[in-house]
mmCIF file of C-alpha atoms and ligand atoms in Angstrom:
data_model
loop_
_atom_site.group_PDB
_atom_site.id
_atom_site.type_symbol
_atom_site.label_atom_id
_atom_site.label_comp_id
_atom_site.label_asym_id
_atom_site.label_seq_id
_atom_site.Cartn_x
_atom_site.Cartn_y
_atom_site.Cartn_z
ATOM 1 C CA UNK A 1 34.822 2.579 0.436
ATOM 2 C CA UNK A 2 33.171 4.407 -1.797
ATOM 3 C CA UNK A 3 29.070 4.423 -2.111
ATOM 4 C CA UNK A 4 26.556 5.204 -4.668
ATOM 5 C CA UNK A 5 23.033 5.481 -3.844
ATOM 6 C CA UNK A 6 20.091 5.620 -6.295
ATOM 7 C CA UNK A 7 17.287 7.093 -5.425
ATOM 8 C CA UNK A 8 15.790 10.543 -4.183
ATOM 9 C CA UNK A 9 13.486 9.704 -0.685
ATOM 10 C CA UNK A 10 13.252 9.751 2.770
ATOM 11 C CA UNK A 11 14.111 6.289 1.848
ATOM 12 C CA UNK A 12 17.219 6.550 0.120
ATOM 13 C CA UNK A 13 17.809 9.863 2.465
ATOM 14 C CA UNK A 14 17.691 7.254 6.076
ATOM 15 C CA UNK A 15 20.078 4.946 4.078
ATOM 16 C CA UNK A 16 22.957 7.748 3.550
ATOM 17 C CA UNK A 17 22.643 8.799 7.330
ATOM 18 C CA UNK A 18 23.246 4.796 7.758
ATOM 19 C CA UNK A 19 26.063 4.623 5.481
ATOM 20 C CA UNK A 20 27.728 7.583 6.582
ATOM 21 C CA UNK A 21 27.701 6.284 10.298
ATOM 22 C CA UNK A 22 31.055 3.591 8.951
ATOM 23 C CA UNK A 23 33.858 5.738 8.815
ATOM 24 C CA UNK A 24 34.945 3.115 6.132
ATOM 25 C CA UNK A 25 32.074 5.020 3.840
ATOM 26 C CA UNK A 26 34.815 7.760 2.763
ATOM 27 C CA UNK A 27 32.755 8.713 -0.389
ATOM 28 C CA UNK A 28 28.895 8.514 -0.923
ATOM 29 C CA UNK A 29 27.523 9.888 -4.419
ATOM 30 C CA UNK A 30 23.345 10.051 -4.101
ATOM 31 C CA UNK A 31 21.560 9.766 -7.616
ATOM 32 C CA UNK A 32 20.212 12.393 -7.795
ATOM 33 C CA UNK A 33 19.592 12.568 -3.981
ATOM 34 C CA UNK A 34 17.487 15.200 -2.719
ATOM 35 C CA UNK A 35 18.510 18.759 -0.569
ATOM 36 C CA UNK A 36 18.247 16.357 2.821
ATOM 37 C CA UNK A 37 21.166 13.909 1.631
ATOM 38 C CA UNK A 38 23.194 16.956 0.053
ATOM 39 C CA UNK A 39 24.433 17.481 3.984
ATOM 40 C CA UNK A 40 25.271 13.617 4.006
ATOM 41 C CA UNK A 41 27.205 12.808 0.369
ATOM 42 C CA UNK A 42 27.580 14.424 -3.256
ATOM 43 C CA UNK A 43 24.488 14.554 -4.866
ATOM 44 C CA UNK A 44 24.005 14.305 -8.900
ATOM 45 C CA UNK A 45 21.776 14.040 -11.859
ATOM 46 C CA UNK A 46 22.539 11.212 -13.698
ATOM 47 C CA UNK A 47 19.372 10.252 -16.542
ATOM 48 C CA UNK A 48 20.472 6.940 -17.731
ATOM 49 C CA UNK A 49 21.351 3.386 -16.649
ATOM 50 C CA UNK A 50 24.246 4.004 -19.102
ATOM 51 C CA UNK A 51 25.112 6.879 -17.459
ATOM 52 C CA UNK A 52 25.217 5.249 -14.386
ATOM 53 C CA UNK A 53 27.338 2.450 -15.193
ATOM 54 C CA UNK A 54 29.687 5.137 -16.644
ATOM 55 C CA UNK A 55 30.169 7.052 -13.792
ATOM 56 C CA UNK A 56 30.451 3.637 -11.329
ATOM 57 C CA UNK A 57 33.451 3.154 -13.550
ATOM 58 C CA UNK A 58 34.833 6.469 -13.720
ATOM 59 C CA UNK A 59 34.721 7.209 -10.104
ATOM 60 C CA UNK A 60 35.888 3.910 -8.629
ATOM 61 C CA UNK A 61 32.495 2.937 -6.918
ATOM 62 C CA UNK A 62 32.832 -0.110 -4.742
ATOM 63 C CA UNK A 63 29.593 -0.561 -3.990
ATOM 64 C CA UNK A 64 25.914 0.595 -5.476
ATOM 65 C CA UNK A 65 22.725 0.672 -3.773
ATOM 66 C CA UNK A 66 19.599 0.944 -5.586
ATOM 67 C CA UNK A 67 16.708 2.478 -3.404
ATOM 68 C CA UNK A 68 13.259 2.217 -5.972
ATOM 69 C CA UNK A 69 12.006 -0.460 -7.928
ATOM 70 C CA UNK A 70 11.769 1.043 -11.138
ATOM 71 C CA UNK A 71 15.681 0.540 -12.054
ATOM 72 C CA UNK A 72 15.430 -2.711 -10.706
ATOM 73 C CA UNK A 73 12.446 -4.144 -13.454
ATOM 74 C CA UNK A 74 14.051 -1.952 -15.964
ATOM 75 C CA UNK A 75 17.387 -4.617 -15.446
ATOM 76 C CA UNK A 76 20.172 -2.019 -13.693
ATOM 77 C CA UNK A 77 21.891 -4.866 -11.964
ATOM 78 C CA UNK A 78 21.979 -6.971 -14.931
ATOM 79 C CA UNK A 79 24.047 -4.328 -16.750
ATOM 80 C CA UNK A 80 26.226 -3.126 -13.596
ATOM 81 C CA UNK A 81 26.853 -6.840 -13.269
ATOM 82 C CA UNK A 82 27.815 -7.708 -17.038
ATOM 83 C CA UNK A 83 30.582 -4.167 -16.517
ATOM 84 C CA UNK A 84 32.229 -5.849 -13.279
ATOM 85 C CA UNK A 85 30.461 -3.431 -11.157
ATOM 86 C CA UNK A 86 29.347 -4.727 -7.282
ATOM 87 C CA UNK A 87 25.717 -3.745 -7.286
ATOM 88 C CA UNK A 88 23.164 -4.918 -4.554
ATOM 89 C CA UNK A 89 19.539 -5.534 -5.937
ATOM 90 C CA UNK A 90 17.914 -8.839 -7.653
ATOM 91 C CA UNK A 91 18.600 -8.738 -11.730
ATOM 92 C CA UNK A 92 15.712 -8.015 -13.466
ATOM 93 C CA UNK A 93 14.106 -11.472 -13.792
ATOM 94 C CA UNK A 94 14.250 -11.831 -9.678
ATOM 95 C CA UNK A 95 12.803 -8.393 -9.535
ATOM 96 C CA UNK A 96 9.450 -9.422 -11.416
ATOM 97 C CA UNK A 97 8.351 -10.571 -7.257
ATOM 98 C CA UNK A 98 8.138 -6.928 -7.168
ATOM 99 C CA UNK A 99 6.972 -5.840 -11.073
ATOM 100 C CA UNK A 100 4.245 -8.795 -11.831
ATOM 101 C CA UNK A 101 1.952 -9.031 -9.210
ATOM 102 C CA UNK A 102 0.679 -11.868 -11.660
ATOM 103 C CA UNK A 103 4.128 -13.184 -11.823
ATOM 104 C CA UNK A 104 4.475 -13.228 -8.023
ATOM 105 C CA UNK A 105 0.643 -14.331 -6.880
ATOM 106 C CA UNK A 106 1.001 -17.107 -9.870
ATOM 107 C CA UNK A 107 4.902 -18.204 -8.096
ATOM 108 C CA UNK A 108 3.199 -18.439 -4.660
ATOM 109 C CA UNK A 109 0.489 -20.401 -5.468
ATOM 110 C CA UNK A 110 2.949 -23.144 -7.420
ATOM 111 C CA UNK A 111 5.077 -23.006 -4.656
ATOM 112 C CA UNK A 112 2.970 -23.447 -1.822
ATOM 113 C CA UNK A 113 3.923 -19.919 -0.283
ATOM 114 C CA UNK A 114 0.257 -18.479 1.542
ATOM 115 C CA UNK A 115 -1.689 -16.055 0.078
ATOM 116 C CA UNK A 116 -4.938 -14.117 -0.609
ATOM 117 C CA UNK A 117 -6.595 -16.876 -3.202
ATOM 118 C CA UNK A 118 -6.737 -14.698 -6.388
ATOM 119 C CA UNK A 119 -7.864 -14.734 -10.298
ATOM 120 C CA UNK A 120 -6.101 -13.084 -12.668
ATOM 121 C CA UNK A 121 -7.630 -10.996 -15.911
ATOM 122 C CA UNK A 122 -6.656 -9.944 -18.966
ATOM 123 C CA UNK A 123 -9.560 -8.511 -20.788
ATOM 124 C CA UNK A 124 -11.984 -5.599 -18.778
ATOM 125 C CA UNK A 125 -15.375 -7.798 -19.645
ATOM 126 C CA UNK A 126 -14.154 -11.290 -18.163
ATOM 127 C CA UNK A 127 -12.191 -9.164 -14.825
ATOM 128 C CA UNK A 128 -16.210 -7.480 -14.635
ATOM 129 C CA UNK A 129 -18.440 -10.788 -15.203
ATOM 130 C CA UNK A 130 -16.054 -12.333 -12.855
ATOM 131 C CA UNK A 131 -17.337 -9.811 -10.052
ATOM 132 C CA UNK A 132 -21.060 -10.252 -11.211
ATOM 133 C CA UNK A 133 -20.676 -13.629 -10.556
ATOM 134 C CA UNK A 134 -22.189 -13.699 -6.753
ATOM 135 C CA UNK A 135 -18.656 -12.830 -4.878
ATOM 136 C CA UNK A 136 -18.532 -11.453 -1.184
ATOM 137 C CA UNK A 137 -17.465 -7.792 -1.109
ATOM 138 C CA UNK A 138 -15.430 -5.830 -0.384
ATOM 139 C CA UNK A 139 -13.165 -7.381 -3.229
ATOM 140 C CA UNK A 140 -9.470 -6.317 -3.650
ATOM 141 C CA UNK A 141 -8.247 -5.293 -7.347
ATOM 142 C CA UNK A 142 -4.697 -4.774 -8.101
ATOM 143 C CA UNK A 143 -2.639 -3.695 -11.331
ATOM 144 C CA UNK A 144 -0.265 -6.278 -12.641
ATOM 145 C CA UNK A 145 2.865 -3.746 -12.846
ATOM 146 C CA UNK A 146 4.127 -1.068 -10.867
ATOM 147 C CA UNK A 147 2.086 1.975 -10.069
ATOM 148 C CA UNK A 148 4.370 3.496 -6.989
ATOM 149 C CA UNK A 149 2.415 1.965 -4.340
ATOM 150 C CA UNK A 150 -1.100 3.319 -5.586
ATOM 151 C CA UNK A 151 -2.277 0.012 -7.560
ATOM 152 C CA UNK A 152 -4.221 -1.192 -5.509
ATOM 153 C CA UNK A 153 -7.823 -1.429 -4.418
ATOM 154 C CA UNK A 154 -10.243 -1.893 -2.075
ATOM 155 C CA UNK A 155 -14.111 -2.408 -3.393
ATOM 156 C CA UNK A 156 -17.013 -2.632 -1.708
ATOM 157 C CA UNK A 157 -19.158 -3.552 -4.373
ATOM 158 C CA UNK A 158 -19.795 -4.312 -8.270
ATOM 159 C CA UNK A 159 -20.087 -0.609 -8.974
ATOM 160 C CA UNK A 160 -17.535 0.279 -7.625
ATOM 161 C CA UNK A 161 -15.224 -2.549 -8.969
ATOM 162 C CA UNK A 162 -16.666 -2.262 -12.638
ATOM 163 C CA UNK A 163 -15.153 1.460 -12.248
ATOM 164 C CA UNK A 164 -11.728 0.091 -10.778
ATOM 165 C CA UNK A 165 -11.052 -2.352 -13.725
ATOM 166 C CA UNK A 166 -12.307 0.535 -16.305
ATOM 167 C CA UNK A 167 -9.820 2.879 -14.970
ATOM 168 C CA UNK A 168 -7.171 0.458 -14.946
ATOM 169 C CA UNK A 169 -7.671 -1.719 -17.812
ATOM 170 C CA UNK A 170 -9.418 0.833 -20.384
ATOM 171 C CA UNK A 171 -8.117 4.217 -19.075
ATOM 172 C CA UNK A 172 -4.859 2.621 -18.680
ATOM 173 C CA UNK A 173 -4.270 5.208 -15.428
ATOM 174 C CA UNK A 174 -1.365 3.343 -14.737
ATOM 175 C CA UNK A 175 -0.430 2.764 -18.381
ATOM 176 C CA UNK A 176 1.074 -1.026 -19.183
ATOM 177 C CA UNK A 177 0.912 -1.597 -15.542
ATOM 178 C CA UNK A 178 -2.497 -2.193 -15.869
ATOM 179 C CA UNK A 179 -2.653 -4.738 -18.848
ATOM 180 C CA UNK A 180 -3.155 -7.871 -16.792
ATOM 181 C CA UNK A 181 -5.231 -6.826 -13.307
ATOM 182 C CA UNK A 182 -5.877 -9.420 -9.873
ATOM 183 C CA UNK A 183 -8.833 -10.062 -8.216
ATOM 184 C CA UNK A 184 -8.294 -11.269 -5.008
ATOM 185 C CA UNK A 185 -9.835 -12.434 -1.695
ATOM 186 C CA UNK A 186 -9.676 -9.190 0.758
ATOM 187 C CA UNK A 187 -8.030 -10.449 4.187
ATOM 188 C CA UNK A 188 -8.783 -9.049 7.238
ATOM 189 C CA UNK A 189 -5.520 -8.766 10.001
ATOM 190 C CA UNK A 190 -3.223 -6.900 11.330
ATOM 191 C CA UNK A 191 -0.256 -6.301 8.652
ATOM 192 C CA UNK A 192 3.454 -6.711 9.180
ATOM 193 C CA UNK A 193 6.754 -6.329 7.061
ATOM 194 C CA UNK A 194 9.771 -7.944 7.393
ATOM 195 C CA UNK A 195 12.609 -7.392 5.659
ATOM 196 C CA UNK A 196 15.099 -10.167 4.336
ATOM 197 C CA UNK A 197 19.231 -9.009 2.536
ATOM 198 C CA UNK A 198 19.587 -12.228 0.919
ATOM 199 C CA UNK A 199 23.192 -13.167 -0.700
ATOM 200 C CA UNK A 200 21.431 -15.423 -3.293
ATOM 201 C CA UNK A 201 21.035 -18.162 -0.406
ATOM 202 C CA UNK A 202 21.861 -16.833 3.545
ATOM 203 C CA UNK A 203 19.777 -13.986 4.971
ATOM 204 C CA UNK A 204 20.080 -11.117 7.429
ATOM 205 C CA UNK A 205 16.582 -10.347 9.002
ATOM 206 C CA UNK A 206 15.399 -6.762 9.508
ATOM 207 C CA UNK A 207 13.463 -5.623 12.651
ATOM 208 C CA UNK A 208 9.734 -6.191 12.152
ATOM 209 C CA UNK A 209 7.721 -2.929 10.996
ATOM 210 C CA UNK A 210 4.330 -1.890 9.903
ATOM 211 C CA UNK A 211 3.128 0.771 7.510
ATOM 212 C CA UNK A 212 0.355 2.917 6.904
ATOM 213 C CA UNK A 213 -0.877 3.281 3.381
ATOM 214 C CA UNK A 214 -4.136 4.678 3.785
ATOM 215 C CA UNK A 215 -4.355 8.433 2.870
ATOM 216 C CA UNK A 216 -6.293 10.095 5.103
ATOM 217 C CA UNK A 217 -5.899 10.139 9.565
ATOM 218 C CA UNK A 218 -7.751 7.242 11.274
ATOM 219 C CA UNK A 219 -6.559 4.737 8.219
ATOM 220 C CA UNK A 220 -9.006 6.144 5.755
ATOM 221 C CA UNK A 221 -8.962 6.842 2.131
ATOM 222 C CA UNK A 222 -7.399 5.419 -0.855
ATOM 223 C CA UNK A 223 -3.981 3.799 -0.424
ATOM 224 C CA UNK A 224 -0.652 5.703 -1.005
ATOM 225 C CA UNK A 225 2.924 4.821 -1.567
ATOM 226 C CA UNK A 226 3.041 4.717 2.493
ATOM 227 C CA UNK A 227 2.539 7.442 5.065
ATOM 228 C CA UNK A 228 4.086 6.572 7.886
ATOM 229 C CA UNK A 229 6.083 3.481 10.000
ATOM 230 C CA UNK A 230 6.566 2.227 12.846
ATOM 231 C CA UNK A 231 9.196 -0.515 14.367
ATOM 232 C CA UNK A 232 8.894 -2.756 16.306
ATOM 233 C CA UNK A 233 5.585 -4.652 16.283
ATOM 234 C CA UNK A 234 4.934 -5.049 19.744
ATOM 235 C CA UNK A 235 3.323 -8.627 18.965
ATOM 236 C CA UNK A 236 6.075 -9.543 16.844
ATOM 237 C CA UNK A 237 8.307 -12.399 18.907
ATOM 238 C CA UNK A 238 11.172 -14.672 17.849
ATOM 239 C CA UNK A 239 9.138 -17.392 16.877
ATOM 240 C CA UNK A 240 6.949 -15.480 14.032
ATOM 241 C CA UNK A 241 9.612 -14.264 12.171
ATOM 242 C CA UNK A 242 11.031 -17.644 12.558
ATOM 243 C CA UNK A 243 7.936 -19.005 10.308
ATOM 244 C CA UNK A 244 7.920 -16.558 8.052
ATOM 245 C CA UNK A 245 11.741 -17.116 7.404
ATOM 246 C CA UNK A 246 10.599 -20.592 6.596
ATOM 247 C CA UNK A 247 7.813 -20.682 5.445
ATOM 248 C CA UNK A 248 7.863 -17.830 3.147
ATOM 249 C CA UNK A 249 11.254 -16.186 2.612
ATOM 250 C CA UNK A 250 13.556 -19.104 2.744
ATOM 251 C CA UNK A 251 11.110 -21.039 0.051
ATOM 252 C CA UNK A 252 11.022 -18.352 -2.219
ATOM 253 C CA UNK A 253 14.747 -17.598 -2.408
ATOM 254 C CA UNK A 254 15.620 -21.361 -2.977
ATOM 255 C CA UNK A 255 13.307 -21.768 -5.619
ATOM 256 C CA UNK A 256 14.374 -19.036 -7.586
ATOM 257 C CA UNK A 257 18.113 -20.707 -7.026
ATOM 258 C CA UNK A 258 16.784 -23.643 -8.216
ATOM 259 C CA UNK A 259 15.664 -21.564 -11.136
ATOM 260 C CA UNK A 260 18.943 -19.969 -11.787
ATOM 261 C CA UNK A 261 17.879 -16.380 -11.218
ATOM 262 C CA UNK A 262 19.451 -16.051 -7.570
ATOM 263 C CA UNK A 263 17.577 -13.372 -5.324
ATOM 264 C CA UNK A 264 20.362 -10.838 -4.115
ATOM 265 C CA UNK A 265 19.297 -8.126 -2.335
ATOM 266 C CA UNK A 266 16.446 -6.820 -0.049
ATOM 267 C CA UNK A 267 13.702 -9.376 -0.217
ATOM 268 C CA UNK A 268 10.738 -7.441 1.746
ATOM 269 C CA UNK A 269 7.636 -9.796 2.907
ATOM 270 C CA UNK A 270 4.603 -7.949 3.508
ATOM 271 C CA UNK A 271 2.103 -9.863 5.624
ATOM 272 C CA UNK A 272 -1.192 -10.293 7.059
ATOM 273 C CA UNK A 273 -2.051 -12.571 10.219
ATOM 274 C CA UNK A 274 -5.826 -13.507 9.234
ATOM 275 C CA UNK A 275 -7.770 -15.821 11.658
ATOM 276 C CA UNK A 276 -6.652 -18.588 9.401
ATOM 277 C CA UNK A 277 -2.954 -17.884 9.072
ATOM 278 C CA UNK A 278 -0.109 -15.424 7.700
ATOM 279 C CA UNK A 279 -0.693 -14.563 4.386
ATOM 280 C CA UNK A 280 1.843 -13.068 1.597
ATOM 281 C CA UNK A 281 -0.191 -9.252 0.504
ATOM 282 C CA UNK A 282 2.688 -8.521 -1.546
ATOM 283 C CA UNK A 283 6.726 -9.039 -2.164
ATOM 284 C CA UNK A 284 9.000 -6.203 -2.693
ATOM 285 C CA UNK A 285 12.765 -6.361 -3.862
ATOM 286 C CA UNK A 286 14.340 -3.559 -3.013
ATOM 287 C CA UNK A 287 14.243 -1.572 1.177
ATOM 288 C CA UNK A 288 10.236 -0.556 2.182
ATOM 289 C CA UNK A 289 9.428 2.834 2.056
ATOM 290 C CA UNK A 290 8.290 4.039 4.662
ATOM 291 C CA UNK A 291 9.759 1.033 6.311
ATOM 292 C CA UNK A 292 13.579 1.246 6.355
ATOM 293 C CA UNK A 293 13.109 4.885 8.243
ATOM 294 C CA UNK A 294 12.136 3.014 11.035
ATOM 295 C CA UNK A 295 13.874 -0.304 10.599
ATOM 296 C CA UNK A 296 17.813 1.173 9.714
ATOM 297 C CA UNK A 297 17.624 3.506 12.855
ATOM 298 C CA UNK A 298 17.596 0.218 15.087
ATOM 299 C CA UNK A 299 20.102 -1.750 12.864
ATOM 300 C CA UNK A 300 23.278 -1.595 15.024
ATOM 301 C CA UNK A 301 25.796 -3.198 13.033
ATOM 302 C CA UNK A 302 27.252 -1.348 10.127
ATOM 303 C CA UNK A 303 25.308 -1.722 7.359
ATOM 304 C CA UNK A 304 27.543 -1.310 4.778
ATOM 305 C CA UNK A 305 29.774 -4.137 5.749
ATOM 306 C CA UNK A 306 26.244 -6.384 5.390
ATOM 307 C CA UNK A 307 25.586 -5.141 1.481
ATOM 308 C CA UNK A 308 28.647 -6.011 0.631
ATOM 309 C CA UNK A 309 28.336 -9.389 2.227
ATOM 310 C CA UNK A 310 25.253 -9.788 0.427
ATOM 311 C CA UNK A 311 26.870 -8.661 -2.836
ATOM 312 C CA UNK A 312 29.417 -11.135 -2.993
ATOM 313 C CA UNK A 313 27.589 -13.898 -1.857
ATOM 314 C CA UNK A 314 29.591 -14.119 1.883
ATOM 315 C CA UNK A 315 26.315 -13.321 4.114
HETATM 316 P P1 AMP B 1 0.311 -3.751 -1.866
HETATM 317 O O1 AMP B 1 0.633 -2.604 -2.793
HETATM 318 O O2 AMP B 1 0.162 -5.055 -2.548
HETATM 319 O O3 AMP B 1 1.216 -3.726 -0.685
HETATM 320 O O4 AMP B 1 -1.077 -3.429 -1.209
HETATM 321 C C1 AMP B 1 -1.247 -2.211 -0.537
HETATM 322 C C2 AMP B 1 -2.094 -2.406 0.674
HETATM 323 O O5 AMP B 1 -3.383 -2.842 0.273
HETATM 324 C C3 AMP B 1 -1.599 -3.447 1.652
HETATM 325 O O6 AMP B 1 -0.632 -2.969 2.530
HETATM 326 C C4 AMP B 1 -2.889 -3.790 2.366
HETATM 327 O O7 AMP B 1 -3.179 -2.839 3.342
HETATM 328 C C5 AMP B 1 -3.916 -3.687 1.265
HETATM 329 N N1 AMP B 1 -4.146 -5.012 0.664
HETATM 330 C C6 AMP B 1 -3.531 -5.565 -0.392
HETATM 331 N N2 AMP B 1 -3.991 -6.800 -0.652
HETATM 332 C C7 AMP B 1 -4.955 -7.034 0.270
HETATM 333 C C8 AMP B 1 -5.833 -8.132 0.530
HETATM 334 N N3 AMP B 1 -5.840 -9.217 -0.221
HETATM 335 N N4 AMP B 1 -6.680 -8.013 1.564
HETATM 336 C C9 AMP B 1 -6.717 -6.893 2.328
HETATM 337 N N5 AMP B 1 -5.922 -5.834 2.128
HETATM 338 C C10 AMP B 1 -5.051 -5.897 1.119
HETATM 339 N N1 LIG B 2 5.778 0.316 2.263
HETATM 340 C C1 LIG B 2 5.423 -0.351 1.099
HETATM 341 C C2 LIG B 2 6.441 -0.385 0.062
HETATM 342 O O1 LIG B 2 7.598 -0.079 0.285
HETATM 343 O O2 LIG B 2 6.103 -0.731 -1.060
#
């Protein structure tokens, strides 16, 4: 079989030591892959989607993997898919769970899936009267679009928010990502992700894991794309992963069948047990970073054999 692999992470590096542990993996091209995965397949610079899809077809590639979001909402599977190319990822529509947090907060609360209760904002002065208007603090603000893990934020109070929604909404520090913001409820929990391949209706469910996004030692400081993982959660049994299979993953896949814009890929559910109940923080499509570097080293089975499964719909 032969393998590419888009991305350039510790990410993207755990998943080509995982690959390369099927002997059936006789070729693995990383794009552009990083010095780390240069020991593990071929690595090279490829700029475009285009490009891509051109060498896919050139080289024979059975099967591609796409590590970060960003391909994903910018529609790679959709154009792999309409070249006859086996990809594994959501299409671009399927991805928005991952590149609208408005689209994804505004699907949960139609379909009934739990989460932070939220308001959403498309103009600085309404998101800032809105937090004049008596709310408890500390106060959670989050971009709309993709901002590599750093969008969002924790306030403790109107000053502090007021600077949040300038930054985001009238510095545009995140550019476009930024042209729609959340206000949400901040929950208060211990966090958990699990991780979902979905074939567009079955699922394989990845060990439970929990990251750190916080900065700074002793969970301090603003949040980062992740800094470290850990698998599994000790309090994690059977029976919780159970609910969230029903109650959030299983929900959200069928609905988007129902919708015509079947979720195939890695559906990641990050979650927060609040004295009230699990809650939904946010959806990902694509493997967690840090997550998977803790998650793939426990995965027995050949994980190979399960993308491509998931890729043509035999789960
Ligand atoms: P996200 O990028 O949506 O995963 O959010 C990053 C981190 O911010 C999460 O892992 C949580 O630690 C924190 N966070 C996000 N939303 C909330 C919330 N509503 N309440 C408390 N913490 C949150
Ligand atoms: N660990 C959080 C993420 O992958 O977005």
């Amino acid at each position: 079989m032969k393998v590419m692999l888009i991305g350039s992470g510790g990410r993207e590096h755990c998943i080509a030591w995982k690959l390369k542990q099927n002997p059936e993996v006789k070729e693995l091209y990383c794009v552009p892959g990083n010095g780390g995965m240069s020991s593990l397949g071929v690595c090279i610079t490829l700029n475009t989607i285009p490009e891509m899809v051109q060498f896919a077809k050139e080289k024979g590639i059975d099967l591609t993997l796409v590590g970060p979001e960003a391909p994903l909402a910018s529609g790679i599977v959709d154009l792999f898919k309409a070249e006859g190319l086996t990809i594994i990822g959501p299409n671009q529509k399927a991805a928005r769970l991952e590149s609208s947090k408005v689209y994804a907060k505004q699907f949960m609360k139609r379909f009934g899936i739990p989460t932070a209760q939220f308001e959403v904002f498309d103009r600085p002065e309404a998101a800032i009267a809105y937090l004049k208007a008596g709310l408890k603090f500390p106060l959670v603000i989050k971009a709309d679009g993709l901002a590599a893990g750093k969008g969002v934020f924790i306030v403790e109070d109107e000053e502090e928010g007021e600077d949040v929604i300038s930054e985001l909404m009238v510095d545009k520090i995140f550019g476009n990502a930024g042209n729609q913001i959340i206000v949400e409820e901040c929950l208060e929990g211990e966090e958990a992700t699990i991780m979902f391949l979905f074939d567009g209706k079955s699922c394989c469910i990845l060990p439970s894991s929990q990251d750190h996004k916080r900065v700074g030692d002793s969970d301090v400081g603003p949040n980062t794309g992740g800094m470290g993982a850990y698998s599994p959660l000790p309090w994690v049994a059977d029976d919780f992963v159970a609910q969230i299979t029903e109650t959030v993953a299983l929900p959200t896949v069928r609905q988007l069948e129902h919708e015509g814009t079947p979720f195939i890929g890695l559906l990641y559910c990050g979650l927060i047990v609040t004295a009230r109940g699990v809650r939904v923080i946010e959806f990902n499509a694509r493997f967690g970073d840090p997550e998977t570097q803790v998650v793939l080293p426990r995965m027995v089975s050949p994980l190979s054999e399960y993308l491509l499964a998931a890729a043509s719909g035999t789960l």
